[in-house]
CSV table of C-alpha atoms and ligand atoms in Angstrom, one decimal:
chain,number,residue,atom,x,y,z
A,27,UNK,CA,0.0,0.0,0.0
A,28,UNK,CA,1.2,3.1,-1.0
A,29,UNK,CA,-0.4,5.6,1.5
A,30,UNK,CA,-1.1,4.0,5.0
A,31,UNK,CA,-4.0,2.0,5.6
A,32,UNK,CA,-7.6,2.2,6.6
A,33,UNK,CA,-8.5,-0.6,8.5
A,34,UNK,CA,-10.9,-2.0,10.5
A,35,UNK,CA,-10.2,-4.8,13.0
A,36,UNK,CA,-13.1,-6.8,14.2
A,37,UNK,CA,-13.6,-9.5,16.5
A,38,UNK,CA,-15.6,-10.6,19.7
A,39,UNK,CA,-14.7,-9.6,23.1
A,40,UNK,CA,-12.0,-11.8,24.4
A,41,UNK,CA,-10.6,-11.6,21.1
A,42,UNK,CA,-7.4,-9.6,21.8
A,43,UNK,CA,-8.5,-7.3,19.3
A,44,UNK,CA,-7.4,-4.6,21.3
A,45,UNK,CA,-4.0,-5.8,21.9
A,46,UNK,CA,-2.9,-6.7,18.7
A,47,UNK,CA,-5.1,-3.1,17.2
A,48,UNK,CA,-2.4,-1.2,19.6
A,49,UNK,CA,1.0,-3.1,18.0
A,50,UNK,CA,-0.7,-2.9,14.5
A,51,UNK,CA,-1.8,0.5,14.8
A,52,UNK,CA,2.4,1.3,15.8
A,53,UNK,CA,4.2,-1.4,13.5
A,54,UNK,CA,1.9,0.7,10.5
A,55,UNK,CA,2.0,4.1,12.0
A,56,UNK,CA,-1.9,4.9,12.1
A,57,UNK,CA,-3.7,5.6,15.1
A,58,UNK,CA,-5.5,3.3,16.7
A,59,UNK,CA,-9.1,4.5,17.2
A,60,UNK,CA,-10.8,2.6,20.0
A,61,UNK,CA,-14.5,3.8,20.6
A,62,UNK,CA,-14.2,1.9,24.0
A,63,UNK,CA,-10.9,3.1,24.8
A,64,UNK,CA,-12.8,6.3,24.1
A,65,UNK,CA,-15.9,6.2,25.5
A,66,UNK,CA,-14.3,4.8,28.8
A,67,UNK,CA,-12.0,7.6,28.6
A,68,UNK,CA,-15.2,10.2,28.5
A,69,UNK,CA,-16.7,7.7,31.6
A,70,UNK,CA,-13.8,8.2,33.5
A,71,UNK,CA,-13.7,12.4,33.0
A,72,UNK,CA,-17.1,12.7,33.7
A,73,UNK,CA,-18.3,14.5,30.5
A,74,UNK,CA,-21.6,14.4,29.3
A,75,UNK,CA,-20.7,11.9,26.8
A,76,UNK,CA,-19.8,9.6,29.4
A,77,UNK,CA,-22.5,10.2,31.7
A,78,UNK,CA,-24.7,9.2,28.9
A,79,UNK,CA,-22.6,6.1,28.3
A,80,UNK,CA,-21.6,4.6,31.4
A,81,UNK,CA,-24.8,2.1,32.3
A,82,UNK,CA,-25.2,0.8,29.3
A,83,UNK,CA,-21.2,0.0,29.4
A,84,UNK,CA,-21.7,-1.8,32.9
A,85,UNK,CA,-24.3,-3.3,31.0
A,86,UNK,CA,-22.9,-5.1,27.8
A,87,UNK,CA,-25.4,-3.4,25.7
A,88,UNK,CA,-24.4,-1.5,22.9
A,89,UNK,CA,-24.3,2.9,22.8
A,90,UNK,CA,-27.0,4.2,20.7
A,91,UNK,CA,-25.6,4.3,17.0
A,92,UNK,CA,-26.0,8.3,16.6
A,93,UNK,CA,-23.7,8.5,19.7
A,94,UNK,CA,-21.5,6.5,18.1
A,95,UNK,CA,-21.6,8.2,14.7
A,96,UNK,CA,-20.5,11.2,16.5
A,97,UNK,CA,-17.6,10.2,18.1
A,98,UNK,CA,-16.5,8.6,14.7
A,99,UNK,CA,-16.6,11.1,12.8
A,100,UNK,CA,-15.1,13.7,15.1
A,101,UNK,CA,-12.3,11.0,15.5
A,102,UNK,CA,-11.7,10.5,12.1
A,103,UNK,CA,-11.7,13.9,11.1
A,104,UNK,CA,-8.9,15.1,12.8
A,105,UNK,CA,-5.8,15.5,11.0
A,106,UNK,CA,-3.6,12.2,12.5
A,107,UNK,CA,-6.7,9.9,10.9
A,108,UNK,CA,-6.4,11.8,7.0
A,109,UNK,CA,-3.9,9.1,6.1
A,110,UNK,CA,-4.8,6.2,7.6
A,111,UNK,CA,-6.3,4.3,10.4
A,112,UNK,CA,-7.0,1.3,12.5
A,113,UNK,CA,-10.9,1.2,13.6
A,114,UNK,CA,-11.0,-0.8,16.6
A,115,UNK,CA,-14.5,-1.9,18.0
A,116,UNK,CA,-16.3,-0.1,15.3
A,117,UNK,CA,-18.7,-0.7,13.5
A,118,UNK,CA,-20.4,-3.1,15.7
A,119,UNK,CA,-23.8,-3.3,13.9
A,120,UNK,CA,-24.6,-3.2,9.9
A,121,UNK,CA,-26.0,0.6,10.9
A,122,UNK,CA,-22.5,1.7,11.7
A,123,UNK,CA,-21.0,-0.1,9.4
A,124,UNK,CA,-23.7,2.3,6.5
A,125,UNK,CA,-22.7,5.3,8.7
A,126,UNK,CA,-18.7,4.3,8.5
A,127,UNK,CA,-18.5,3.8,4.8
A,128,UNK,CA,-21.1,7.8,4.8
A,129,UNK,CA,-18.1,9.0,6.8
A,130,UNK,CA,-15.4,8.2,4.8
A,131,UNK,CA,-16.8,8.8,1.2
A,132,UNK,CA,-17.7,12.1,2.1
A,133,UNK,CA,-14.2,13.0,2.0
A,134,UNK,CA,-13.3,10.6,-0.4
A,135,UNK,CA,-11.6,7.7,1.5
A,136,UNK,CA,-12.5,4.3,2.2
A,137,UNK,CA,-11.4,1.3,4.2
A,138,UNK,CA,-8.5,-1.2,2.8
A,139,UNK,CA,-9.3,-4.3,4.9
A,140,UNK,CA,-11.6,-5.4,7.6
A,141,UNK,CA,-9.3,-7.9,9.5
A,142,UNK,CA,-11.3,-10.6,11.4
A,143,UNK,CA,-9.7,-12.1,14.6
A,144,UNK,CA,-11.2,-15.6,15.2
A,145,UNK,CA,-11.4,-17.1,18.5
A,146,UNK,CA,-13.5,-20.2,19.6
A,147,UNK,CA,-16.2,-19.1,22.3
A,148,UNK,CA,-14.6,-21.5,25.2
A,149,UNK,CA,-11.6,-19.5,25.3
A,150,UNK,CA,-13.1,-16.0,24.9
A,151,UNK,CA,-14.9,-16.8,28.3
A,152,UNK,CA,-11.8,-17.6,30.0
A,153,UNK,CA,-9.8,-14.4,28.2
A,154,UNK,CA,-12.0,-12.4,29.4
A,155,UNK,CA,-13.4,-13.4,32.9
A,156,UNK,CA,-9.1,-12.7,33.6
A,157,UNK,CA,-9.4,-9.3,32.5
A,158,UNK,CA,-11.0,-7.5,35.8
A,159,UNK,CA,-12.7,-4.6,34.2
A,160,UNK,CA,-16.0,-3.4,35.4
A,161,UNK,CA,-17.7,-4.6,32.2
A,162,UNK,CA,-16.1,-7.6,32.8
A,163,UNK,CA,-18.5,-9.8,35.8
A,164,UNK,CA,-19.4,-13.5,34.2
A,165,UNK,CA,-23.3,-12.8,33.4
A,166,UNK,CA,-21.7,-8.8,31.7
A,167,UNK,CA,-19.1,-10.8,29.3
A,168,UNK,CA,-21.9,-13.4,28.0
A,169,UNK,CA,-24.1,-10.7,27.1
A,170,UNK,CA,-21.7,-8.5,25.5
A,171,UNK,CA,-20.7,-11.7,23.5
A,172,UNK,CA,-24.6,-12.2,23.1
A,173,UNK,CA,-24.9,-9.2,21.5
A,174,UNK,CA,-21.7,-9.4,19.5
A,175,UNK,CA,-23.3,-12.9,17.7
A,176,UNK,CA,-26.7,-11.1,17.2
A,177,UNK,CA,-25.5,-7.5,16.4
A,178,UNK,CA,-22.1,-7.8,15.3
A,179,UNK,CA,-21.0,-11.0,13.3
A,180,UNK,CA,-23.6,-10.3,10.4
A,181,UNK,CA,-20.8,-7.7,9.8
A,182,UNK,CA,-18.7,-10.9,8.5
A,183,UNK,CA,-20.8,-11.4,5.2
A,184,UNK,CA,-21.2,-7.5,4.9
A,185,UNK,CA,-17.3,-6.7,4.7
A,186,UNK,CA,-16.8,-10.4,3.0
A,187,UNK,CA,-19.5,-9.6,0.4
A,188,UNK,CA,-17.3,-6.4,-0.6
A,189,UNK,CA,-14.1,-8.2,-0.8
A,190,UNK,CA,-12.9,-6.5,2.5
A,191,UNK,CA,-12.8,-9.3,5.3
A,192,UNK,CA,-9.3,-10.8,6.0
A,193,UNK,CA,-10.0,-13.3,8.8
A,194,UNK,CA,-6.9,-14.2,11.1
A,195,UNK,CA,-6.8,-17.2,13.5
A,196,UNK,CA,-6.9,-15.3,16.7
A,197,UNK,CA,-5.5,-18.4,18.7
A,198,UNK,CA,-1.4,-18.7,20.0
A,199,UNK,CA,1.3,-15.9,21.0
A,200,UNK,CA,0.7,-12.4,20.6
A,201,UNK,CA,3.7,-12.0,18.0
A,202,UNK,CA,2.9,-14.8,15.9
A,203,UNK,CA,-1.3,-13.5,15.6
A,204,UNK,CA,0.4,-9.6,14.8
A,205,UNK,CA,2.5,-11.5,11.9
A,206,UNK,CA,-0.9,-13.6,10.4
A,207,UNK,CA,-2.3,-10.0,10.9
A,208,UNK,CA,0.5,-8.6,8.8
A,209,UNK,CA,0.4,-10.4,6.3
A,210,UNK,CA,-3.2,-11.0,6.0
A,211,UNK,CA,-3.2,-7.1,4.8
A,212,UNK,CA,-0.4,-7.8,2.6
B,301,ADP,P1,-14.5,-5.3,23.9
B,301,ADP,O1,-14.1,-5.7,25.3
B,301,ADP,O2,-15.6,-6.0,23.3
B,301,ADP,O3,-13.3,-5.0,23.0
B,301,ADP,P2,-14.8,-2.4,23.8
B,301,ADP,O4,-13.7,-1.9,24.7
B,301,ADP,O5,-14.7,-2.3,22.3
B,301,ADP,O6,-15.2,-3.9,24.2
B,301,ADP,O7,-16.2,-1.6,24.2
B,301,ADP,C1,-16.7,-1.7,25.5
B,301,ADP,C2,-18.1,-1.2,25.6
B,301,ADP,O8,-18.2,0.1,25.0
B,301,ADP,C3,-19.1,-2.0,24.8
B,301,ADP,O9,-19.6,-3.1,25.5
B,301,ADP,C4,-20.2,-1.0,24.5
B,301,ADP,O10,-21.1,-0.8,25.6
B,301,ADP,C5,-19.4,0.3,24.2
B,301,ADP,N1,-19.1,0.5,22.8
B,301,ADP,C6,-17.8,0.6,22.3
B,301,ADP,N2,-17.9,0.7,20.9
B,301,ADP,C7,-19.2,0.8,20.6
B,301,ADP,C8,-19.9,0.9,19.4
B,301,ADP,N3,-19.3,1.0,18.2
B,301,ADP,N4,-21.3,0.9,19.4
B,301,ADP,C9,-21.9,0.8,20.6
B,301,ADP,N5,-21.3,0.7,21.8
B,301,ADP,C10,-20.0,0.6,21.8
């Protein structure tokens, strides 16, 4: 790739989506835009934002999808996401993902890859329950991976249908997943 990349890395929670988004997002010199690095960023401030957003966090359930298609596109407008980016736990619905693909074409861009981390559900559980965030009790991480299966996965066919989806096989060391990742995006 010429210019740097617009990705999108997907995956359910447990996943290590975020860990490998924050080496990929360095190793390719993008940022890595987390909406819920973000939004527990705006929890933790206080802001309006995250006073709107902190129940349904503790909750599993998903921010409404105009919340989240502000926060995008403030995020990606700013001047360190014109080049490239790595999208990290958005778009999480086939809404967002219409809203994502609105973003970016009004200014002309649009997404290189959609990189799919799979993970077999036994060993999400375990991931995560090890994690100790607040969104993290037992009966918070089955729902968020409830909702990820209803709400998120149909987003497999979407990006796959467009010749985007680059799944990865999420299982083994850290280093050796960011190398399938690496050169899954060529
Ligand atoms: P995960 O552990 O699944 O990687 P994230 O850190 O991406 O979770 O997000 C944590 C929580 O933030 C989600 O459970 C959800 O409540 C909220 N959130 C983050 N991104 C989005 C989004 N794109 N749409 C709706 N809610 C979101």
């Amino acid at each position: 790739m010429a210019t740097k990349p617009k990705l999108v890395l997907l995956g359910p929670p447990g996943s290590g989506k975020g860990t490998q988004a924050e080496i990929l997002a360095r190793e390719l010199g993008v940022p890595h835009v987390s909406t819920g690095d973000m939004l527990r960023g705006a929890v933790e401030e206080g802001s309006a934002l995250g006073r709107k957003v902190s129940g349904l966090m503790n909750a599993g359930a998903l921010v409404d999808d105009g919340t989240m298609a502000e926060v995008v596109r403030e995020r990606l407008g700013r001047s360190d996401a014109r080049g490239g980016f790595l999208l990290d736990g958005y778009p999480r619905n086939r809404a967002q993902a219409e809203t994502l693909e609105a973003i970016l074409s009004a200014s002309d861009r649009d997404l290189d890859a959609v990189v799919l981390l799979e993970v077999p559900e036994e060993e999400l559980v375990a991931r995560v329950a090890g994690r100790g965030r607040s969104d993290d009790s037992e009966e918070v991480i089955r729902e968020r991976l409830r909702v990820y299966r209803e709400k998120t996965e149909p987003l497999v066919d979407y990006y796959d249908q467009r010749g985007l989806l680059r799944p990865v096989d999420g299982v083994g060391a850290i280093d050796d997943v960011n190398d399938r990742i690496l050169e899954a995006i060529g």
